Amino acid sequence: MLRRCYADMVRIRGFEERAEALFESGDIKGTAHSCVGQEAIAVGACAVLEPDDYVVSHHRGHGHCIAKGADTERMMAELLGRATGYGHGLGGSMHIAAIDRGILGANGIVGAGIGIGTGAGLSARIRGTRQVCVAFFGDGAANEGIFHEALNLAALWKLPVIFLCENNQYGLSLGVGDASSVAQISARAAAYGMPGETIDGNDVTAVMDSVGAAVLRARDGQGPSLIEGMTYRWGDHSMRSNLPSYRSGAEEEAWRRDRDPVVHAAGLLAQRQVGEAALARIRAAADEELDQAVSKALGAPEPTREILWPAVQMPALAVVEPADPAARPLSYVEAIREAMHQSMELDDRVILLGEDVGRIGGLFQCSAGLLETFGPKRVRDTPISENAIINAAVGAALTGLRPVVEVQFFDFITHMMDAIVNQAAKLRFMLGGEIGVPLVVRGPQGGGIRLAAQHSQSLESWFAHIPGLTVIAPSDPYDAKGLLAAAIRDNNPVVFIEHKLLYQRSNGEVPEAYYTLPIGKADIKRVGADVTVVATMAMVSAALSAARTLEREGIGAEVIDPRTLRPLDMDTIIASVRKTNRCVVVHEGWKSYGSGAEISAQIMEQAFDYLDAPVARIGMDEVPMPYNAALERELIPNAARIAEAARAVCYRT
């Protein structure tokens, strides 16, 4: 075992040295982060793992990948941005991964892997395997909120995760003593009721012993451990940093001279009567492998534009028609609940995570009864830890589950933005389109029930702006059930938005049988010939009310509900505008930069010659939502304002 560890450490050292040379020659672009000096932690930890165990890395992740069995040629090709790389040149050094080896990815966001690794542990626990996950992170990440949220969640649920801190003494330039209120990161383990230990991270045998014990503990269902390996990075923060000096030359030299982990491993082998000739053969084999890896990677082709769009999202699935189309009255909340119930019944990979989703059935009762039917293993009440919840969902989605995350109010999604935007939306792309991230984030947004500025926002435009996300916003129970079922079944990350007013006021005919609706297909809610009204969520009901008023005046309004904001079905909207020659776009969110602005712009680009009047946009005034009931009603668009805008575009000369 020690001989293999030495060989892997030599391979990591040689890989990093070649990567730095290629960066200096201009072949590696952007940047890369070397782990020279830290090889023993990666190798010692991975040496005690099984092939199907998981590791999650950080931006300094080359060593973890090599130690877990990644192919060095494909790794080098990825650093060079070549099509034969693990991410086909779309991810680069900071996002290196090898899913087939259980390597869930390096990450450019500090601390993100801690939460994703927690999700991988949750997945293993729910699927009933004996897999464990090692979540590598640096000392700087121990001061991120995700560190505390994830450790608490993992300890609470006794997840099989080993949190392994590579304390290399510095964040970017700030030393640990100036960044942490405790002398050792491992001391924080006590706060979460898990074992914590600080070890010599440059002694590969010490790492194997410590991580090995933690792995056995995790496999036996005793929960997570926190291990802090003391080490030192020999180089700067990154290969392109070019920072002013922040470490003394004497400090750097002492670590290189006295604490070299590769030299230490060689010394241990020498004590076991492994001679210099044998060590030389190991080094020669590593050199030959790595030289070939560089040569082949340099000769590999560059990716072309054709790879880009398929890598963003997985293809849409075929629609499932209801086996029995007979419908009965159902409320919006009941439709949401039924979609989740039937989806969980059909697929045991579907789980529900969220605050108060179990015992009380969610703040708006959307998950009532699910805990009783599917049990606490699949319906999980979480702590108030939005960051950990969504990061764990990403990790679970990468490892075989299909999580549904309920956000109590969509305003709180600000705590989840990194995992949604930087992780869920981009992971498939950064890994070259090789994986899906099947998860749904759902919950209520919007005003109308007097909850003021921090509980009433309409934030759909944030997510509709992000490639990789699907954004669904249904306006009635029939659409809510069919589209939520489709979202849960889809292989892409979906942001599913439910309006609070619809919880209270929307009822309709809904088939009892399971069915899905097409994602990315608008619905014509009312046919008309004189003006097109495009409306979303609660505004659809207002638009239909306005259309009935306009009909009495001789104006035929065609009401279109996009239902999905990304992808956006502009074909249906453009076809309607070319028929009516006029358009009003209404949404509850702020008028500027909203979904209405995007729809209006595309109409102007694709149907300008058909327009008899400029597109009218209706949205909220540019102020936060007030608490006062009269002011709230005044700010939210309504049927009267929609009708007024329709008259204006119809009578414009």
XYZ file of C-alpha atoms in Angstrom:
653
model
C 0.000 0.000 0.000
C 2.751 2.460 0.912
C 4.529 1.765 -2.366
C 1.341 2.602 -4.267
C 0.885 5.745 -2.205
C 4.413 6.873 -3.008
C 3.795 6.248 -6.709
C 0.609 8.328 -6.636
C 2.335 11.152 -4.781
C 5.120 11.187 -7.353
C 2.532 11.223 -10.144
C 0.720 14.159 -8.557
C 3.966 16.105 -8.072
C 4.989 15.432 -11.675
C 1.564 16.361 -13.022
C 1.604 19.696 -11.207
C 5.159 20.496 -12.325
C 4.202 19.865 -15.953
C 1.013 21.886 -15.580
C 3.006 24.845 -14.266
C 5.461 24.594 -17.153
C 2.569 24.508 -19.627
C 1.045 27.546 -17.975
C 4.315 29.436 -18.236
C 4.593 28.470 -21.905
C 1.082 29.773 -22.570
C -0.413 26.376 -23.406
C -2.609 26.332 -20.299
C -4.763 29.451 -20.318
C -6.574 31.210 -17.520
C -5.120 29.707 -14.401
C -4.628 26.537 -12.393
C -4.060 25.887 -8.702
C -1.186 23.615 -7.750
C -1.324 21.172 -4.847
C 2.454 20.647 -4.656
C 3.281 20.177 -0.982
C -0.133 18.711 -0.173
C 0.093 15.369 -1.972
C -0.074 13.173 1.121
C -3.599 14.225 2.088
C -5.112 13.380 -1.296
C -3.285 10.075 -1.554
C -3.732 8.962 2.041
C -7.450 9.689 2.009
C -8.209 8.046 -1.321
C -6.078 4.997 -0.464
C -8.669 3.883 2.104
C -11.699 4.389 -0.151
C -13.516 1.876 -2.324
C -13.883 2.532 -6.067
C -17.557 3.489 -5.718
C -16.988 5.922 -2.840
C -17.232 9.628 -3.579
C -14.872 12.549 -3.258
C -15.663 16.221 -3.701
C -12.824 18.615 -4.283
C -12.038 22.331 -4.378
C -10.187 24.552 -6.840
C -6.896 22.847 -5.927
C -8.162 19.447 -6.966
C -5.721 17.771 -9.363
C -4.233 15.612 -6.632
C -7.592 14.343 -5.425
C -8.512 13.282 -8.949
C -5.246 11.449 -9.572
C -5.370 9.738 -6.182
C -8.935 8.533 -6.853
C -7.942 7.040 -10.199
C -8.640 9.707 -12.818
C -6.858 9.388 -16.149
C -3.954 11.837 -16.322
C -4.180 12.226 -20.094
C -7.833 13.282 -19.918
C -7.030 15.553 -16.981
C -4.189 17.246 -18.848
C -6.389 17.609 -21.926
C -8.977 19.382 -19.785
C -6.394 21.786 -18.395
C -5.392 22.531 -21.977
C -9.021 23.084 -22.976
C -9.129 20.152 -25.398
C -12.125 18.137 -26.570
C -10.698 14.907 -25.128
C -10.661 16.285 -21.587
C -13.018 15.195 -18.848
C -15.166 18.266 -19.494
C -14.365 18.381 -23.222
C -12.580 21.659 -22.598
C -15.585 23.414 -21.047
C -14.609 23.187 -17.372
C -10.855 23.492 -17.058
C -8.682 23.043 -14.001
C -11.047 24.427 -11.374
C -13.878 22.115 -12.428
C -11.969 18.910 -13.075
C -14.033 15.779 -12.347
C -14.337 12.116 -13.218
C -17.856 10.983 -12.418
C -17.054 7.394 -13.391
C -14.469 7.336 -10.589
C -16.777 8.878 -8.003
C -15.041 12.251 -8.320
C -17.944 14.710 -8.213
C -15.828 17.652 -9.218
C -13.451 20.332 -8.171
C -15.136 23.667 -7.582
C -14.253 27.300 -8.102
C -16.605 28.424 -5.307
C -14.969 28.263 -1.884
C -16.729 25.755 0.364
C -19.296 24.559 -2.175
C -17.991 21.001 -2.137
C -18.720 20.705 1.583
C -22.443 20.954 0.897
C -22.345 18.847 -2.262
C -20.461 16.142 -0.383
C -23.122 16.212 2.310
C -25.682 15.569 -0.421
C -23.664 12.624 -1.730
C -23.672 11.179 1.781
C -27.417 11.725 2.033
C -27.885 9.950 -1.284
C -25.854 6.953 -0.135
C -27.843 6.803 3.102
C -31.221 6.921 1.334
C -30.192 4.423 -1.353
C -28.985 2.044 1.347
C -25.415 1.637 0.102
C -22.248 1.551 2.186
C -20.669 4.341 0.176
C -18.982 7.232 1.922
C -17.949 10.658 0.690
C -14.764 12.561 1.486
C -15.342 16.295 1.138
C -11.969 18.031 0.750
C -11.807 21.738 1.578
C -9.258 24.349 2.549
C -8.892 26.202 5.824
C -10.459 29.297 4.270
C -13.710 27.428 3.582
C -14.096 26.692 7.303
C -15.212 30.303 7.724
C -17.964 30.039 5.119
C -21.554 29.576 6.261
C -21.873 26.354 4.279
C -19.246 24.739 6.533
C -21.375 25.211 9.623
C -24.704 24.423 7.960
C -23.416 21.274 6.275
C -21.638 19.883 9.347
C -24.749 20.407 11.423
C -26.960 18.705 8.812
C -24.570 15.779 8.366
C -24.280 15.255 12.125
C -28.036 15.574 12.627
C -28.754 12.883 10.022
C -25.620 10.796 10.751
C -24.503 10.968 7.135
C -21.447 9.007 5.889
C -19.259 12.034 5.174
C -15.649 12.720 6.113
C -14.984 16.449 6.138
C -11.263 16.722 5.392
C -9.707 20.158 5.839
C -6.391 20.713 4.080
C -5.005 23.414 6.327
C -2.201 24.818 4.191
C -1.848 27.834 6.508
C -3.308 30.465 4.145
C -6.552 31.384 2.433
C -5.368 33.485 -0.484
C -2.891 35.650 1.396
C -4.422 35.855 4.863
C -2.962 33.434 7.386
C -5.189 31.118 9.404
C -4.319 32.937 12.623
C -5.813 36.131 11.215
C -8.882 34.403 9.783
C -10.030 31.912 12.399
C -11.087 32.495 15.987
C -9.877 29.032 17.030
C -6.364 27.662 16.858
C -7.391 24.469 15.058
C -10.240 23.962 12.605
C -10.859 20.499 14.056
C -11.930 22.061 17.367
C -15.167 23.092 15.670
C -16.239 19.452 15.432
C -17.298 19.470 19.085
C -20.001 22.028 18.327
C -21.678 19.509 16.029
C -21.199 16.397 18.132
C -18.774 14.680 15.803
C -15.175 13.516 16.242
C -12.531 16.069 15.335
C -8.832 15.453 14.904
C -5.775 17.382 13.728
C -3.077 15.295 12.050
C 0.193 15.719 10.195
C -1.129 16.129 6.671
C 2.319 15.569 5.191
C 2.577 12.038 6.603
C 0.641 9.761 4.269
C 0.410 6.988 6.867
C -1.113 9.369 9.424
C -3.681 10.412 6.847
C -4.529 6.797 6.007
C -4.918 5.897 9.678
C -7.157 8.861 10.501
C -9.322 8.805 7.374
C -9.503 5.011 7.499
C -10.974 5.114 10.989
C -13.448 7.810 9.958
C -14.486 5.779 6.910
C -15.195 2.704 9.044
C -17.206 4.830 11.435
C -19.225 6.319 8.575
C -19.903 2.927 6.977
C -21.204 1.654 10.302
C -23.821 4.418 10.414
C -22.130 6.438 13.149
C -22.064 9.627 11.113
C -19.506 12.185 9.959
C -16.039 13.151 11.150
C -13.932 16.290 10.803
C -10.230 15.803 10.106
C -7.741 18.645 9.761
C -4.526 17.811 7.945
C -1.751 20.331 8.584
C 0.170 20.963 5.381
C 1.616 23.721 3.213
C 1.214 24.782 -0.380
C 4.581 25.361 -1.954
C 3.411 27.721 -4.655
C 1.290 30.843 -4.698
C -2.497 30.810 -4.508
C -2.673 30.161 -8.237
C -0.311 29.997 -11.166
C -1.309 33.457 -12.356
C -1.551 35.185 -8.985
C 1.663 37.273 -9.180
C 0.858 38.569 -5.699
C 3.035 40.729 -3.462
C 4.989 38.598 -1.021
C 2.956 37.601 2.032
C 5.098 34.678 3.316
C 8.687 34.825 4.459
C 11.342 33.087 2.426
C 12.529 31.289 5.540
C 9.041 29.849 6.143
C 8.716 28.607 2.587
C 12.191 27.081 2.591
C 11.635 25.311 5.920
C 8.511 23.558 4.670
C 10.189 22.530 1.415
C 13.342 21.320 3.111
C 11.961 19.639 6.226
C 8.330 18.752 5.498
C 8.245 17.463 1.915
C 5.520 14.754 1.908
C 7.026 12.921 -1.066
C 10.452 12.746 0.560
C 8.829 11.618 3.798
C 7.036 8.761 2.021
C 10.283 7.735 0.347
C 11.922 7.638 3.775
C 9.197 5.366 5.111
C 9.747 3.002 2.199
C 13.482 3.034 2.793
C 12.824 1.964 6.389
C 10.964 -1.009 4.930
C 13.979 -2.006 2.873
C 12.733 -0.554 -0.419
C 15.927 0.544 -2.132
C 16.664 3.628 -4.200
C 16.606 1.597 -7.412
C 12.988 0.602 -6.779
C 12.052 4.207 -6.005
C 13.791 5.339 -9.172
C 11.739 2.867 -11.201
C 8.559 4.291 -9.675
C 9.627 7.817 -10.595
C 10.594 6.755 -14.101
C 7.206 5.096 -14.655
C 5.458 8.256 -13.504
C 7.593 10.401 -15.816
C 6.816 8.176 -18.784
C 3.070 8.223 -18.058
C 2.953 11.974 -17.594
C 5.119 12.806 -20.603
C 2.796 10.723 -22.766
C -0.221 12.417 -21.196
C 1.154 15.852 -22.050
C 2.123 14.837 -25.574
C -1.266 13.320 -26.368
C -3.177 16.161 -24.735
C -1.230 18.776 -26.698
C -2.119 16.936 -29.892
C -5.803 16.614 -29.061
C -8.383 18.699 -30.966
C -10.028 21.841 -29.661
C -13.784 21.700 -28.965
C -16.056 23.437 -31.468
C -19.168 25.551 -30.990
C -21.383 22.558 -31.724
C -20.624 21.140 -28.281
C -21.918 24.172 -26.389
C -25.705 24.024 -26.508
C -26.152 20.273 -25.961
C -23.910 20.620 -22.905
C -26.188 23.185 -21.271
C -29.259 21.005 -20.750
C -30.419 17.473 -21.370
C -33.110 16.959 -24.031
C -36.769 17.303 -23.127
C -38.684 14.129 -22.344
C -41.837 12.967 -24.075
C -45.133 14.005 -22.506
C -47.043 11.440 -20.443
C -50.766 11.522 -21.230
C -53.144 10.701 -18.349
C -54.318 7.102 -18.443
C -57.777 8.367 -17.470
C -58.429 11.970 -18.603
C -61.551 12.286 -16.440
C -61.130 15.425 -14.297
C -62.524 16.663 -10.995
C -62.274 20.006 -9.145
C -58.940 20.583 -7.418
C -57.291 23.563 -5.797
C -53.836 24.793 -6.775
C -52.352 23.513 -3.496
C -54.001 20.120 -3.950
C -52.640 19.912 -7.504
C -49.090 20.611 -6.303
C -49.461 18.022 -3.559
C -50.868 15.411 -5.917
C -48.042 15.916 -8.418
C -45.464 15.301 -5.703
C -47.354 12.326 -4.276
C -47.727 10.585 -7.627
C -44.133 11.353 -8.630
C -42.815 9.878 -5.388
C -45.069 6.867 -5.829
C -43.769 6.228 -9.345
C -40.069 6.798 -8.616
C -38.436 5.991 -5.286
C -35.498 8.239 -6.204
C -37.686 11.312 -5.617
C -37.182 12.888 -2.193
C -38.525 16.076 -0.605
C -36.323 18.393 1.451
C -37.375 21.585 3.160
C -38.197 23.452 6.310
C -41.392 22.108 7.939
C -42.398 20.003 4.920
C -42.953 16.868 6.994
C -44.856 17.081 10.257
C -46.941 20.142 9.394
C -47.047 19.535 5.638
C -45.415 22.799 4.640
C -46.364 26.350 5.544
C -49.039 26.349 2.807
C -49.880 22.608 3.146
C -48.431 21.690 -0.251
C -46.751 18.598 1.222
C -49.433 17.580 3.705
C -49.664 13.804 4.030
C -46.424 13.011 2.213
C -44.540 12.198 5.424
C -47.211 9.726 6.490
C -47.135 8.022 3.093
C -43.420 7.977 2.282
C -41.768 8.282 5.682
C -38.978 10.460 7.101
C -36.344 8.831 4.911
C -37.774 10.499 1.793
C -39.674 13.467 3.284
C -37.156 15.348 5.369
C -37.773 18.267 7.671
C -34.558 20.267 7.558
C -33.037 22.857 9.863
C -33.310 26.482 8.773
C -30.263 26.079 6.548
C -31.163 27.058 3.000
C -27.546 26.958 1.831
C -26.988 23.408 3.081
C -30.383 22.204 1.850
C -29.823 23.207 -1.770
C -26.149 22.190 -1.879
C -27.110 18.795 -0.471
C -29.788 18.546 -3.140
C -27.160 19.154 -5.833
C -24.946 16.422 -4.374
C -27.886 14.036 -4.128
C -28.879 14.772 -7.742
C -25.345 13.986 -8.918
C -25.431 10.617 -7.165
C -28.700 9.041 -8.189
C -31.586 10.843 -6.476
C -34.162 13.334 -7.759
C -34.551 15.919 -4.968
C -37.430 18.361 -4.656
C -36.553 21.324 -2.438
C -39.325 23.465 -0.976
C -38.477 27.091 -0.209
C -40.892 28.490 2.378
C -40.937 31.872 0.643
C -39.068 32.563 -2.574
C -37.513 35.641 -0.988
C -35.371 33.216 1.036
C -33.918 31.806 -2.161
C -31.245 34.486 -1.877
C -29.548 32.084 0.564
C -29.555 29.427 -2.168
C -28.260 31.452 -5.089
C -24.756 29.994 -5.297
C -25.913 26.391 -5.412
C -28.660 27.141 -7.938
C -26.716 29.465 -10.234
C -23.090 28.320 -9.882
C -23.645 24.629 -9.183
C -26.953 23.201 -10.443
C -27.133 25.375 -13.551
C -23.498 24.953 -14.606
C -22.308 21.516 -13.512
C -23.544 19.685 -16.606
C -21.868 22.269 -18.821
C -18.584 22.334 -16.913
C -18.439 18.548 -17.097
C -18.864 18.633 -20.853
C -22.520 17.630 -20.970
C -21.796 14.201 -19.499
C -24.287 14.327 -16.604
C -27.705 15.590 -15.629
C -28.637 17.452 -12.442
C -32.258 16.401 -11.866
C -33.616 18.570 -9.086
C -36.552 20.903 -8.513
C -36.574 24.015 -6.333
C -40.176 25.041 -5.704
C -42.116 27.425 -3.507
C -44.325 30.507 -3.313
C -43.601 34.047 -4.430
C -45.503 37.266 -5.099
C -47.678 39.709 -3.205
C -51.301 40.090 -2.326
C -51.445 38.724 1.217
C -49.836 41.614 3.130
C -46.426 40.132 3.931
C -44.408 43.234 2.972
C -41.046 43.676 1.277
C -39.115 40.560 2.332
C -41.903 38.020 1.741
C -43.616 39.308 -1.413
C -41.075 39.638 -4.202
C -41.361 38.296 -7.745
C -37.906 36.985 -8.618
C -38.470 34.834 -11.695
C -36.302 37.039 -13.920
C -33.211 36.235 -11.855
C -33.437 32.590 -12.814
C -34.809 32.994 -16.325
C -31.554 34.825 -17.096
C -29.387 31.774 -16.322
C -28.582 29.186 -19.035
C -28.875 25.683 -17.624
C -31.972 26.372 -15.550
C -35.556 25.643 -16.500
C -38.035 28.140 -15.014
C -41.694 27.136 -14.755
C -44.490 29.382 -13.478
C -47.988 27.823 -13.848
C -51.179 29.815 -13.387
C -53.848 27.171 -12.633
C -54.172 23.738 -10.986
C -54.198 21.751 -14.234
C -50.934 23.290 -15.387
C -49.436 23.150 -11.882
C -49.914 19.397 -11.559
C -48.792 18.499 -15.089
C -45.808 20.806 -15.119
C -44.579 19.898 -11.630
C -44.770 16.213 -12.539
C -42.814 17.018 -15.709
C -40.247 19.025 -13.719
C -39.638 16.199 -11.231
C -39.273 13.723 -14.100
C -36.957 16.027 -16.081
C -33.188 15.525 -16.002
C -32.355 19.217 -15.618
C -32.471 21.633 -12.663
C -35.869 23.333 -12.506
C -36.974 26.443 -10.612
C -40.720 25.972 -10.135
C -42.560 29.095 -8.998
C -45.975 29.046 -7.322
C -47.848 32.277 -6.613
C -49.262 32.672 -3.112
C -52.537 34.123 -4.371
C -53.053 31.029 -6.510
C -52.778 28.913 -3.357
C -55.851 30.727 -2.065
C -57.937 31.494 -5.133
C -57.186 29.101 -7.978
C -59.400 26.050 -8.558
C -59.925 23.997 -11.675
C -60.597 20.666 -13.312
C -57.628 18.297 -12.971
C -57.303 14.636 -14.024
C -56.734 12.279 -11.115
C -54.335 10.098 -13.138
C -50.652 10.965 -13.407
C -49.757 13.123 -16.414
C -47.120 15.599 -17.556
C -47.311 18.699 -19.720
C -44.654 19.839 -22.205
C -41.969 22.038 -20.688
C -41.416 25.096 -22.858
C -44.881 25.203 -24.437
C -47.182 28.198 -23.908
C -50.945 27.838 -23.540
C -53.561 30.025 -25.226
C -56.004 30.594 -22.390
C -58.431 32.627 -24.491
C -58.687 33.194 -28.242
C -59.064 36.706 -29.619
C -58.404 38.670 -32.786
C -57.632 42.236 -31.735
C -54.874 42.238 -29.112
C -52.534 39.658 -27.591
C -52.146 39.747 -23.806
C -49.187 37.755 -22.500
C -49.534 37.171 -18.755
C -47.823 35.022 -16.136
C -48.919 33.376 -12.875
C -51.552 35.372 -10.952
C -51.693 37.901 -13.781
C -53.312 35.304 -16.061
C -56.515 35.459 -14.036
C -56.398 39.266 -14.146
C -55.813 39.174 -17.910
C -58.792 36.864 -18.432
C -60.953 39.216 -16.358
C -59.759 42.144 -18.461
C -60.525 40.188 -21.634
C -64.124 39.683 -20.534
C -64.463 43.427 -19.952
C -62.891 44.217 -23.326
C -65.194 41.775 -25.086
C -68.188 43.837 -23.969
C -66.512 46.785 -25.698
C -65.955 44.915 -28.934
C -62.270 44.159 -28.398
C -61.206 40.523 -28.692
C -58.221 39.826 -26.425
C -56.152 36.664 -26.903
C -54.611 35.660 -23.572
C -51.396 33.628 -23.636
C -49.768 32.084 -20.600
C -46.095 31.175 -21.332
C -46.181 28.725 -18.384
C -42.427 28.225 -18.833
C -40.178 31.294 -18.774
C -37.041 29.353 -19.693
C -37.295 27.913 -22.285
C -39.711 30.555 -23.558
C -42.216 29.586 -26.264
C -41.917 32.673 -28.451
C -43.345 30.826 -31.460
C -46.828 30.795 -29.928
C -46.552 34.419 -28.850
C -45.229 35.616 -32.222
C -47.949 33.728 -34.099
C -50.577 35.467 -31.981
C -49.029 38.922 -32.423
C -48.874 38.456 -36.185
C -52.617 37.754 -36.045
C -53.695 40.551 -33.676
C -50.980 43.142 -34.548
C -50.977 44.431 -30.975
C -49.605 43.174 -27.664
C -49.715 43.848 -23.949
C -47.270 42.007 -21.664
C -48.076 41.865 -17.947
C -46.280 40.376 -14.968
C -46.322 41.177 -11.273
C -42.595 41.792 -10.892
C -40.888 45.117 -11.373
C -41.354 46.406 -14.898
C -37.686 47.126 -15.570
C -35.548 44.128 -16.580
C -38.453 41.740 -16.025
C -39.729 38.842 -18.098
C -42.030 41.277 -19.865
C -39.032 43.219 -21.123
C -37.574 40.053 -22.683
C -40.852 39.081 -24.311
C -41.352 42.619 -25.603
C -37.834 42.746 -27.041
C -38.275 39.469 -28.876
C -41.601 40.597 -30.304
C -39.954 43.774 -31.581
C -37.171 41.691 -33.163
C -39.360 39.011 -34.717
C -42.683 40.723 -35.460
C -41.973 44.452 -35.760
C -43.514 44.722 -39.234
C -46.753 43.215 -37.934
C -47.216 45.677 -35.080
C -49.749 48.498 -35.366
C -48.637 49.896 -32.007
C -45.651 49.516 -29.688
C -45.798 46.622 -27.244
C -47.209 47.781 -23.906
C -45.599 46.500 -20.709
C -47.252 46.371 -17.308
C -45.420 45.611 -14.075
C -45.022 46.825 -10.550
C -43.644 50.260 -9.750
C -39.962 50.378 -8.859
C -40.423 50.104 -5.087
C -40.347 47.192 -2.624
C -43.716 45.775 -1.635
C -45.339 47.896 1.103
C -47.141 46.391 4.090
C -50.145 48.726 3.851
C -53.035 46.869 2.218
C -54.266 49.730 0.042
C -50.780 50.517 -1.241
C -50.111 46.848 -2.004
C -53.329 46.613 -4.036
C -52.453 49.810 -5.853
C -48.987 48.588 -6.851
C -49.857 45.088 -8.079
C -51.117 45.083 -11.694
C -54.808 44.290 -12.041
C -57.532 43.705 -14.625
C -58.366 47.399 -14.924
C -54.778 48.335 -15.806
C -54.554 45.494 -18.318
C -57.794 46.561 -19.988
C -56.614 50.167 -20.082
C -53.345 49.162 -21.770
C -55.211 47.003 -24.294
C -57.499 49.894 -25.210
C -54.487 52.153 -25.651
C -52.754 49.833 -28.145
C -56.016 49.116 -29.985
C -57.086 52.724 -30.400
C -53.618 54.089 -31.126
C -53.512 55.800 -34.518
